[in-house]
XYZ file of C-alpha atoms in Angstrom:
607
model
C 9.148 7.541 -19.364
C 7.132 5.178 -21.522
C 4.782 2.438 -20.291
C 7.053 -0.198 -21.943
C 10.017 1.039 -19.745
C 8.227 0.303 -16.477
C 9.038 -0.436 -13.737
C 11.311 2.446 -12.738
C 14.913 1.616 -12.020
C 14.613 3.968 -9.055
C 11.270 5.567 -8.181
C 12.973 8.270 -6.166
C 12.615 9.736 -2.685
C 9.182 11.260 -2.360
C 8.224 14.481 -0.574
C 5.886 13.155 2.065
C 5.445 16.283 4.115
C 1.836 16.620 2.984
C -0.469 15.207 0.349
C -0.227 18.369 -1.773
C 3.595 18.355 -1.736
C 3.511 14.606 -2.698
C 1.342 15.403 -5.731
C 3.603 18.220 -6.814
C 6.620 15.954 -6.347
C 4.950 13.454 -8.669
C 4.340 16.161 -11.273
C 7.889 17.373 -11.153
C 9.287 13.885 -11.570
C 7.243 13.518 -14.751
C 8.118 16.832 -16.226
C 9.049 15.459 -19.689
C 5.666 13.658 -19.924
C 3.846 16.789 -18.718
C 5.519 18.946 -21.362
C 4.574 16.504 -24.139
C 1.006 16.386 -22.984
C 0.904 20.146 -22.751
C 2.222 20.527 -26.260
C -0.347 18.197 -27.693
C -3.046 19.641 -25.568
C -2.261 23.082 -26.915
C -2.407 21.809 -30.537
C -5.872 20.302 -29.735
C -7.265 23.284 -27.875
C -5.896 25.922 -30.308
C -7.174 23.880 -33.240
C -10.651 23.896 -31.723
C -10.345 27.626 -30.887
C -9.355 28.354 -34.476
C -12.447 26.777 -35.983
C -14.696 29.926 -35.388
C -12.131 32.107 -37.182
C -12.178 29.777 -40.267
C -15.988 29.508 -40.165
C -16.257 33.365 -39.867
C -13.915 33.867 -42.831
C -16.016 31.410 -44.869
C -19.270 33.119 -43.937
C -17.900 36.528 -44.830
C -16.463 35.196 -48.096
C -19.942 33.989 -49.044
C -21.490 37.315 -48.077
C -18.851 39.100 -50.137
C -19.032 36.477 -53.000
C -15.253 36.038 -52.769
C -14.356 32.616 -54.025
C -10.667 32.959 -53.277
C -11.195 33.770 -49.614
C -13.799 30.882 -49.424
C -11.203 28.422 -50.744
C -8.706 29.848 -48.178
C -11.199 29.320 -45.399
C -11.866 25.766 -46.530
C -8.171 24.956 -46.541
C -7.871 26.482 -43.033
C -10.735 24.336 -41.832
C -9.144 21.183 -43.271
C -5.802 22.089 -41.640
C -7.515 22.780 -38.269
C -9.429 19.432 -38.523
C -6.122 17.601 -39.096
C -4.565 19.398 -36.052
C -7.553 18.498 -33.904
C -7.345 14.797 -34.955
C -3.634 14.542 -34.311
C -3.798 16.575 -31.078
C -6.737 14.643 -29.700
C -5.045 11.325 -30.401
C -1.718 12.309 -29.009
C -2.954 14.137 -25.955
C -4.972 11.029 -25.005
C -1.888 8.893 -25.561
C 0.407 11.068 -23.404
C -2.264 11.655 -20.738
C -2.777 7.942 -20.288
C 0.987 7.431 -20.178
C 1.255 10.104 -17.481
C -1.530 8.480 -15.534
C -0.142 4.937 -15.624
C 3.491 5.903 -15.004
C 2.511 8.071 -12.059
C 0.400 5.238 -10.570
C 3.213 2.777 -11.226
C 5.715 5.098 -9.425
C 3.443 5.232 -6.397
C 2.950 1.504 -6.352
C 6.741 0.941 -6.578
C 7.166 3.359 -3.684
C 4.589 1.505 -1.655
C 6.147 -1.902 -2.542
C 9.587 -0.592 -1.449
C 8.162 0.659 1.825
C 6.443 -2.610 2.465
C 9.694 -4.538 1.895
C 11.547 -2.169 4.172
C 9.114 -2.394 7.055
C 8.022 -5.971 6.653
C 5.284 -7.278 8.872
C 5.593 -4.228 11.163
C 3.780 -2.157 8.509
C 0.385 -3.660 9.398
C 1.035 -2.839 12.996
C 1.590 0.851 12.246
C -1.134 1.217 9.588
C -4.423 -0.616 9.316
C -4.465 -3.359 6.660
C -7.560 -1.854 5.063
C -5.875 1.507 4.638
C -2.919 -0.172 2.870
C -5.330 -1.931 0.535
C -7.154 1.384 -0.143
C -3.890 3.201 -0.848
C -2.487 0.593 -3.150
C -5.612 0.221 -5.236
C -8.132 3.039 -5.515
C -5.897 5.856 -4.181
C -3.203 5.050 -6.691
C -5.624 5.599 -9.545
C -6.900 8.915 -8.204
C -3.354 10.173 -7.688
C -2.539 9.268 -11.344
C -5.656 11.026 -12.471
C -4.534 14.389 -10.997
C -1.089 13.976 -12.407
C -2.372 13.509 -15.941
C -5.054 16.122 -15.747
C -2.509 18.714 -14.700
C -0.992 19.214 -18.128
C -4.357 19.253 -19.838
C -5.551 21.929 -17.448
C -2.395 23.959 -18.239
C -3.161 23.704 -21.989
C -6.725 24.799 -21.449
C -5.664 27.809 -19.347
C -3.132 28.910 -21.970
C -5.735 28.485 -24.662
C -8.301 30.665 -22.832
C -5.748 33.422 -22.413
C -4.851 33.311 -26.061
C -8.466 33.301 -27.131
C -9.256 36.380 -25.023
C -6.184 38.227 -26.270
C -6.958 37.231 -29.858
C -10.580 38.388 -29.665
C -9.603 41.739 -28.199
C -7.231 42.239 -31.069
C -9.633 40.802 -33.660
C -12.768 42.604 -32.507
C -12.097 44.991 -29.570
C -15.775 45.790 -28.717
C -16.919 42.149 -28.367
C -13.470 40.916 -27.370
C -13.547 43.123 -24.297
C -16.798 41.499 -23.206
C -15.363 38.031 -23.635
C -12.064 38.989 -21.947
C -13.993 40.081 -18.817
C -16.501 37.321 -18.897
C -14.235 34.209 -19.310
C -12.137 34.766 -16.104
C -15.422 35.174 -14.192
C -16.509 31.840 -15.589
C -13.315 30.171 -14.738
C -13.305 31.446 -11.134
C -17.017 31.281 -10.461
C -16.907 27.874 -8.846
C -13.943 28.645 -6.457
C -16.298 29.507 -3.491
C -17.912 26.046 -3.858
C -14.656 24.076 -4.005
C -13.868 24.036 -0.245
C -17.264 22.599 0.565
C -16.975 20.063 -2.269
C -13.500 19.095 -1.061
C -14.756 18.554 2.510
C -17.614 16.383 1.326
C -15.134 14.360 -0.835
C -12.821 13.962 2.233
C -15.698 12.653 4.285
C -16.660 10.241 1.508
C -13.075 8.970 1.282
C -12.730 8.579 4.975
C -15.932 6.549 5.248
C -14.962 4.436 2.182
C -11.585 3.737 3.826
C -13.302 2.620 7.086
C -15.662 0.401 5.107
C -12.765 -1.117 3.242
C -10.892 -1.667 6.474
C -13.942 -3.303 8.028
C -14.374 -5.594 4.987
C -10.686 -6.554 5.035
C -10.811 -7.429 8.752
C -14.079 -9.322 8.320
C -12.735 -11.527 5.490
C -9.497 -12.111 7.387
C -11.459 -13.333 10.336
C -14.308 -15.096 8.537
C -13.403 -18.493 9.815
C -13.575 -17.354 13.394
C -16.697 -15.396 12.764
C -18.400 -18.513 11.451
C -17.262 -20.418 14.494
C -19.006 -18.011 16.841
C -21.941 -17.329 14.663
C -20.991 -13.730 14.199
C -21.359 -13.497 10.404
C -24.753 -11.685 10.538
C -23.427 -9.193 13.183
C -20.497 -8.107 11.006
C -22.541 -8.253 7.915
C -24.913 -5.805 9.478
C -22.022 -3.577 10.543
C -20.731 -3.585 6.975
C -24.192 -2.772 5.637
C -24.326 0.186 7.930
C -20.834 1.405 6.853
C -21.752 0.861 3.184
C -24.881 2.988 3.540
C -22.845 5.743 5.195
C -20.490 5.689 2.245
C -23.412 5.850 -0.124
C -24.945 8.877 1.598
C -21.647 10.612 1.738
C -21.090 9.869 -2.024
C -24.526 11.316 -2.879
C -23.797 14.521 -0.857
C -20.421 14.845 -2.645
C -22.015 14.203 -6.095
C -24.684 16.885 -5.480
C -21.986 19.481 -4.862
C -20.109 18.411 -7.998
C -23.348 18.423 -9.985
C -23.933 21.999 -8.809
C -20.427 22.968 -9.945
C -21.019 21.286 -13.346
C -24.304 23.137 -13.719
C -22.649 26.472 -13.028
C -20.016 25.538 -15.701
C -22.867 25.110 -18.236
C -25.116 27.971 -17.044
C -22.681 30.849 -16.964
C -21.131 30.256 -20.411
C -24.694 30.131 -21.718
C -25.350 33.612 -20.167
C -22.157 34.965 -21.527
C -23.080 33.555 -24.967
C -26.456 35.229 -24.857
C -24.902 38.559 -23.837
C -22.327 38.344 -26.676
C -24.972 37.487 -29.260
C -27.253 40.344 -28.142
C -24.495 42.838 -28.068
C -22.942 41.603 -31.301
C -26.250 41.744 -33.100
C -26.673 45.419 -32.064
C -23.131 46.112 -33.350
C -23.837 44.297 -36.578
C -27.056 46.193 -37.048
C -25.252 49.441 -36.606
C -22.659 48.349 -39.102
C -19.809 48.397 -36.612
C -18.895 44.743 -37.195
C -19.435 42.375 -40.109
C -21.490 39.217 -40.044
C -18.333 37.089 -40.267
C -16.840 38.794 -37.215
C -20.041 38.162 -35.253
C -19.921 34.488 -36.223
C -16.267 34.270 -35.295
C -16.788 35.728 -31.865
C -19.950 33.688 -31.224
C -18.093 30.456 -32.172
C -15.162 31.356 -29.995
C -17.396 31.947 -27.035
C -19.305 28.831 -27.641
C -16.177 26.709 -27.760
C -14.728 28.143 -24.572
C -17.004 25.548 -22.909
C -14.501 22.897 -23.919
C -11.361 24.256 -22.050
C -13.555 25.421 -19.195
C -14.447 21.815 -18.482
C -10.777 21.192 -17.729
C -11.057 23.751 -14.902
C -13.834 21.680 -13.380
C -11.955 18.505 -13.990
C -8.725 19.677 -12.282
C -10.710 20.873 -9.271
C -12.418 17.523 -8.999
C -9.190 15.600 -9.593
C -7.351 17.628 -6.930
C -10.261 17.275 -4.485
C -10.351 13.483 -4.911
C -6.593 12.898 -5.158
C -5.495 15.086 -2.209
C -6.880 12.810 0.486
C -5.532 9.848 -1.355
C -2.106 11.516 -1.600
C -2.263 12.332 2.043
C -2.884 8.653 2.865
C -0.071 7.507 0.526
C 2.232 10.074 2.040
C 1.418 8.902 5.564
C 2.384 5.289 4.672
C 5.510 6.371 2.776
C 6.600 8.617 5.717
C 7.017 5.531 7.945
C 10.680 4.731 8.390
C 12.772 1.811 9.580
C 13.465 2.654 13.193
C 17.161 3.371 13.548
C 19.521 5.062 15.959
C 22.879 4.157 14.390
C 24.954 6.440 12.266
C 27.110 3.867 10.553
C 28.230 4.117 6.979
C 25.973 1.243 5.833
C 29.020 -0.818 4.504
C 29.441 -3.017 7.644
C 28.808 -6.742 7.829
C 28.056 -8.790 10.886
C 28.370 -12.320 12.084
C 28.354 -14.015 15.458
C 26.174 -13.906 18.596
C 22.775 -12.194 18.541
C 22.234 -9.947 21.549
C 19.286 -7.821 22.591
C 20.355 -4.989 24.956
C 16.660 -4.254 25.950
C 16.044 -7.775 27.559
C 19.575 -9.019 27.845
C 18.927 -11.962 25.663
C 21.961 -13.638 24.215
C 21.710 -16.215 21.431
C 25.299 -17.724 20.958
C 26.293 -18.367 17.356
C 25.729 -21.934 16.158
C 23.309 -22.923 18.987
C 19.581 -23.496 19.297
C 18.282 -21.078 21.849
C 14.739 -21.347 23.125
C 13.097 -18.333 24.740
C 10.214 -18.644 27.168
C 8.150 -15.538 27.753
C 4.872 -15.604 29.616
C 3.368 -12.673 27.638
C 2.610 -13.600 23.989
C 2.564 -9.921 22.966
C 5.966 -9.388 24.612
C 7.206 -12.431 22.704
C 5.927 -10.974 19.448
C 7.652 -7.656 20.108
C 10.855 -9.478 20.933
C 10.733 -11.434 17.679
C 10.215 -8.224 15.703
C 13.092 -6.548 17.499
C 15.460 -9.456 16.876
C 14.731 -9.107 13.212
C 15.241 -5.358 13.109
C 11.523 -4.610 12.923
C 10.903 -2.533 16.163
C 7.376 -1.322 16.615
C 8.279 1.534 18.909
C 9.003 5.132 17.699
C 12.560 6.191 17.084
C 12.895 7.824 20.420
C 14.492 5.333 22.929
C 14.963 2.529 20.411
C 18.008 0.323 20.979
C 19.213 -1.862 18.148
C 19.812 -5.610 18.443
C 23.504 -6.524 18.006
C 24.738 -9.268 15.639
C 28.394 -10.019 16.334
C 28.616 -6.754 18.226
C 27.332 -4.724 15.206
C 23.917 -3.016 15.496
C 21.481 -4.331 12.885
C 20.580 -0.757 12.206
C 24.095 -0.058 10.889
C 23.688 -2.764 8.254
C 22.296 -2.204 4.801
C 18.617 -3.318 4.744
C 19.353 -6.196 2.346
C 22.312 -7.303 4.497
C 20.183 -7.232 7.686
C 17.337 -9.133 5.998
C 19.833 -11.774 4.712
C 21.475 -12.127 8.186
C 18.325 -12.521 10.322
C 15.008 -14.058 9.268
C 11.922 -13.873 11.498
C 8.945 -16.192 11.048
C 6.023 -14.886 13.032
C 3.101 -16.623 14.627
C 0.887 -16.283 11.570
C 3.057 -16.716 8.445
C 1.494 -15.940 5.107
C 1.549 -18.278 2.092
C 1.268 -16.528 -1.281
C -0.726 -18.075 -4.043
C 1.190 -20.161 -6.588
C 2.738 -23.574 -6.860
C 4.609 -25.246 -4.056
C 7.820 -24.941 -6.119
C 7.206 -21.168 -6.411
C 6.544 -20.963 -2.684
C 9.923 -22.501 -1.971
C 11.728 -20.602 -4.694
C 13.065 -17.874 -2.269
C 16.427 -16.112 -1.915
C 18.629 -18.555 -0.033
C 22.153 -19.718 0.659
C 21.657 -22.739 -1.477
C 22.867 -25.071 1.295
C 19.437 -26.481 2.114
C 17.427 -28.309 -0.565
C 13.647 -27.952 -0.723
C 13.216 -31.699 -0.138
C 15.330 -31.543 3.034
C 13.409 -28.581 4.343
C 10.099 -30.279 3.732
C 11.221 -33.384 5.486
C 12.544 -31.529 8.431
C 9.193 -29.668 8.766
C 7.341 -32.923 8.544
C 5.398 -31.921 5.436
C 4.870 -35.519 4.131
C 1.158 -35.518 4.636
C 0.983 -32.036 2.989
C 2.821 -33.416 -0.090
C 0.469 -36.441 -0.241
C -2.552 -34.118 -0.076
C -1.154 -31.880 -2.775
C -0.250 -34.928 -4.979
C -3.882 -36.068 -4.848
C -5.114 -32.606 -5.768
C -2.596 -32.293 -8.648
C -4.660 -34.013 -11.355
C -3.352 -31.755 -14.092
C 0.358 -32.016 -13.177
C 0.707 -35.762 -13.168
C 0.690 -36.119 -9.402
C 3.645 -33.822 -8.817
C 2.919 -31.951 -5.481
C 5.641 -29.362 -6.344
C 3.455 -28.140 -9.251
C 0.200 -28.088 -7.341
C -1.203 -24.607 -6.886
C -1.705 -23.271 -3.376
C -4.599 -20.911 -2.989
C -4.284 -17.366 -1.552
C -2.871 -17.480 1.995
C -3.037 -21.281 1.796
C -6.768 -21.265 2.695
C -7.136 -24.791 1.194
C -4.796 -26.172 3.825
C -5.255 -26.613 7.579
C -3.558 -24.390 10.062
C -0.905 -26.946 10.853
C -0.218 -27.643 7.240
C 0.207 -23.913 6.452
C 2.516 -23.530 9.521
C 4.767 -26.399 8.442
C 4.960 -25.210 4.830
C 5.974 -21.702 6.075
C 8.617 -23.378 8.338
C 9.971 -25.343 5.366
C 10.216 -22.001 3.381
C 12.189 -20.431 6.204
C 14.521 -23.465 6.445
C 15.170 -23.283 2.694
C 16.341 -19.714 3.077
C 19.002 -20.872 5.540
C 19.799 -17.452 7.093
C 22.672 -16.941 9.556
C 20.034 -16.375 12.263
C 16.602 -17.900 12.138
C 14.004 -16.594 14.690
C 10.796 -18.761 14.984
C 7.894 -17.469 16.982
C 5.745 -20.432 18.154
C 6.575 -22.484 14.944
C 4.552 -25.552 16.106
C 1.492 -24.071 17.789
C -0.893 -25.618 15.327
C 0.342 -29.218 15.252
C -0.152 -32.155 17.569
C 2.534 -33.285 20.049
C 3.833 -36.185 17.987
C 4.322 -34.038 14.990
C 5.744 -31.213 17.122
C 8.433 -33.582 18.521
C 9.443 -34.700 14.999
C 9.455 -31.101 13.783
C 11.656 -30.011 16.661
C 14.127 -32.741 16.014
C 14.145 -31.958 12.266
C 14.749 -28.236 12.808
C 17.641 -28.977 15.267
C 19.181 -31.449 12.838
C 18.876 -29.211 9.717
C 20.005 -26.006 11.601
C 23.137 -27.725 13.051
C 25.837 -25.083 13.112
C 23.340 -22.238 12.539
C 22.053 -19.721 14.978
C 18.385 -20.482 15.813
C 16.124 -18.671 18.284
C 12.802 -20.330 18.994
C 10.137 -18.440 21.119
C 7.973 -21.213 22.504
C 6.681 -22.753 25.735
C 6.361 -26.358 24.525
C 8.378 -28.852 26.679
C 9.064 -30.903 23.470
C 10.797 -27.946 21.849
C 12.437 -26.696 25.005
C 14.008 -30.010 25.878
C 15.886 -30.127 22.550
C 17.300 -26.573 22.838
C 20.985 -26.128 23.631
C 20.050 -23.386 26.107
C 16.762 -21.941 27.411
C 16.243 -18.317 28.405
C 13.410 -17.214 30.613
C 12.229 -13.598 30.084
C 9.951 -12.037 32.755
C 8.672 -8.485 32.404
C 10.940 -7.800 29.413
C 14.147 -8.936 31.185
C 16.158 -12.117 31.213
C 15.783 -13.666 34.664
C 17.175 -17.211 34.115
C 19.317 -19.153 31.684
C 20.000 -22.886 31.570
C 18.630 -26.090 30.075
C 15.034 -26.992 30.124
C 15.470 -29.594 32.895
C 17.595 -27.304 34.988
C 15.043 -24.439 34.839
C 12.097 -26.770 35.433
C 13.896 -28.052 38.586
C 15.083 -24.711 39.955
C 12.990 -21.821 38.610
C 9.304 -21.579 39.801
C 8.500 -18.801 37.299
C 9.690 -21.030 34.468
C 7.522 -23.931 35.722
C 4.512 -21.537 35.978
C 4.830 -20.686 32.271
C 5.642 -24.146 30.970
C 3.346 -26.219 33.183
C 0.585 -23.482 33.428
C 0.618 -23.871 37.254
C -1.151 -21.204 39.272
C 0.332 -19.308 42.190
C -1.618 -21.447 44.644
C -0.340 -24.675 43.119
C 3.207 -23.339 43.116
C 2.869 -22.566 46.813
C 1.661 -26.162 47.577
C 4.413 -27.732 45.377
C 7.270 -29.214 47.405
C 10.907 -28.278 46.662
C 11.639 -29.480 43.164
C 14.946 -31.121 43.972
C 14.120 -34.258 41.931
C 16.405 -37.099 41.315
C 17.023 -38.022 37.644
C 14.371 -40.765 37.732
C 11.691 -38.577 39.260
C 12.728 -35.804 36.898
C 12.253 -38.089 33.877
C 8.835 -39.130 35.174
C 7.899 -35.536 35.688
C 8.859 -34.630 32.189
C 7.000 -37.535 30.748
C 3.904 -36.447 32.702
C 4.398 -32.879 31.591
C 4.672 -33.937 27.932
C 1.459 -36.008 28.284
C -0.348 -32.921 29.589
C 0.997 -30.885 26.723
C -0.181 -33.454 24.154
């Protein structure tokens, strides 16, 4: 896999049983890249390891005054230099490729999981953790994957060097063969402590990132209550904890690095001392001593890869664990269908008993906003509960869980209370997968976005006053809450799904705009199935049928006026009457004239 071939056609099904298994799965899925990097790494490492032999031959040739062998040694040095240059270039190229492709694979997996779970993802995993996984953690995971092949090349090189020295000069080679494994394994007792400190640092950094993300998301509210300094102080405290944890972790890694420098130095001194005695006794030549000395000195290079792989694994394992935890989340299902079914017709929720007949506008009144949010998620096939006990919503008698994910998303669209606008032009915002039956202009008109278009036209100096080409900032922060809500509604209307579920779609607009939006939605969705979770009389009065849900169960069905007249619990939610007020209220058997007056009064209170 080359960088130019990204993204992957299919990133695969990851092994998410643990962080370590996930890392190994990534390595296996990049086996070709790992083999290439290993090959070039061996060329580089063996080229470096061969330098002492060539230098030793040259020194001995000078001592023996042998010009032929000196020329041969010079040619060998030139060949080794070329091998080192090519190997270093290519190992860097393949290592970076492995790094980027591994990171890209993880990002694709995370993107696929995000699309699968939708808005429910942030209810199961903190938003800060998702940000941390998709940014810093992805890089650390890629680091371990690319370092793995270079470590393997270094390990093979050390084995070959030790074997070669034993064959070349048994007396000194035996010392090196015993000392090098000790050097490689000397830091193992320190790794668990270093890993624990790195885990603590990552955990604190993740919490700080989560705190920062939540603070930024709620900055407008914090400013309104004067809580900026309070949360800034909390972030300062969290940041200092991260700094202290990072210093503790760095101290341990500095100790490991110092050992990786100290012990090779001690081995080198021992080899030189012992080799000098052997040379003085005439048991080895000067060239052989230089060769062994150079080989031991250059073992520092491959030994650094042992330190790097330990550090990469220590830092990437917590990151891989977090990524695996996110990727392990599944779309809650209980069905065992073949995935080839299609559905069309009435929408029915077996949990509450809610029925939304096909082609009608059904309004749902629920006194608990949290319960209404859970119902909206369930209607869209996004249940927040664990798999145990989950009952799928039925569309035309077919469980949504039995549909392919793309089919289910096309059939039912849910717009939640706080829809997100992505940055880009207004045209790009409305360029979404759709049936093609609803034009963007009609959707904007139905959502009463005329004032939004005027504001965007005034801001579009560089686009000739075309509001469709005006850029909208991230999350629509340059717009008011009502403007963002109406643009999001227009986007949902453009999609024109078979079933559209709207959760409080007009909570941020005034009553006059709300009445026009309600009429526009009813007109544009004529013939389509629409479910609106709301408590506004202006919306409820336009619905074909109204359903009252109390304690997660349908308790009344009718029109708005029928329920207002005959259902006290409905009036309590819609009119905000208390229990005492309901007890003092006379029987609501109103004639049509009094009922009309009551509705007008109620709408005035709502405004």
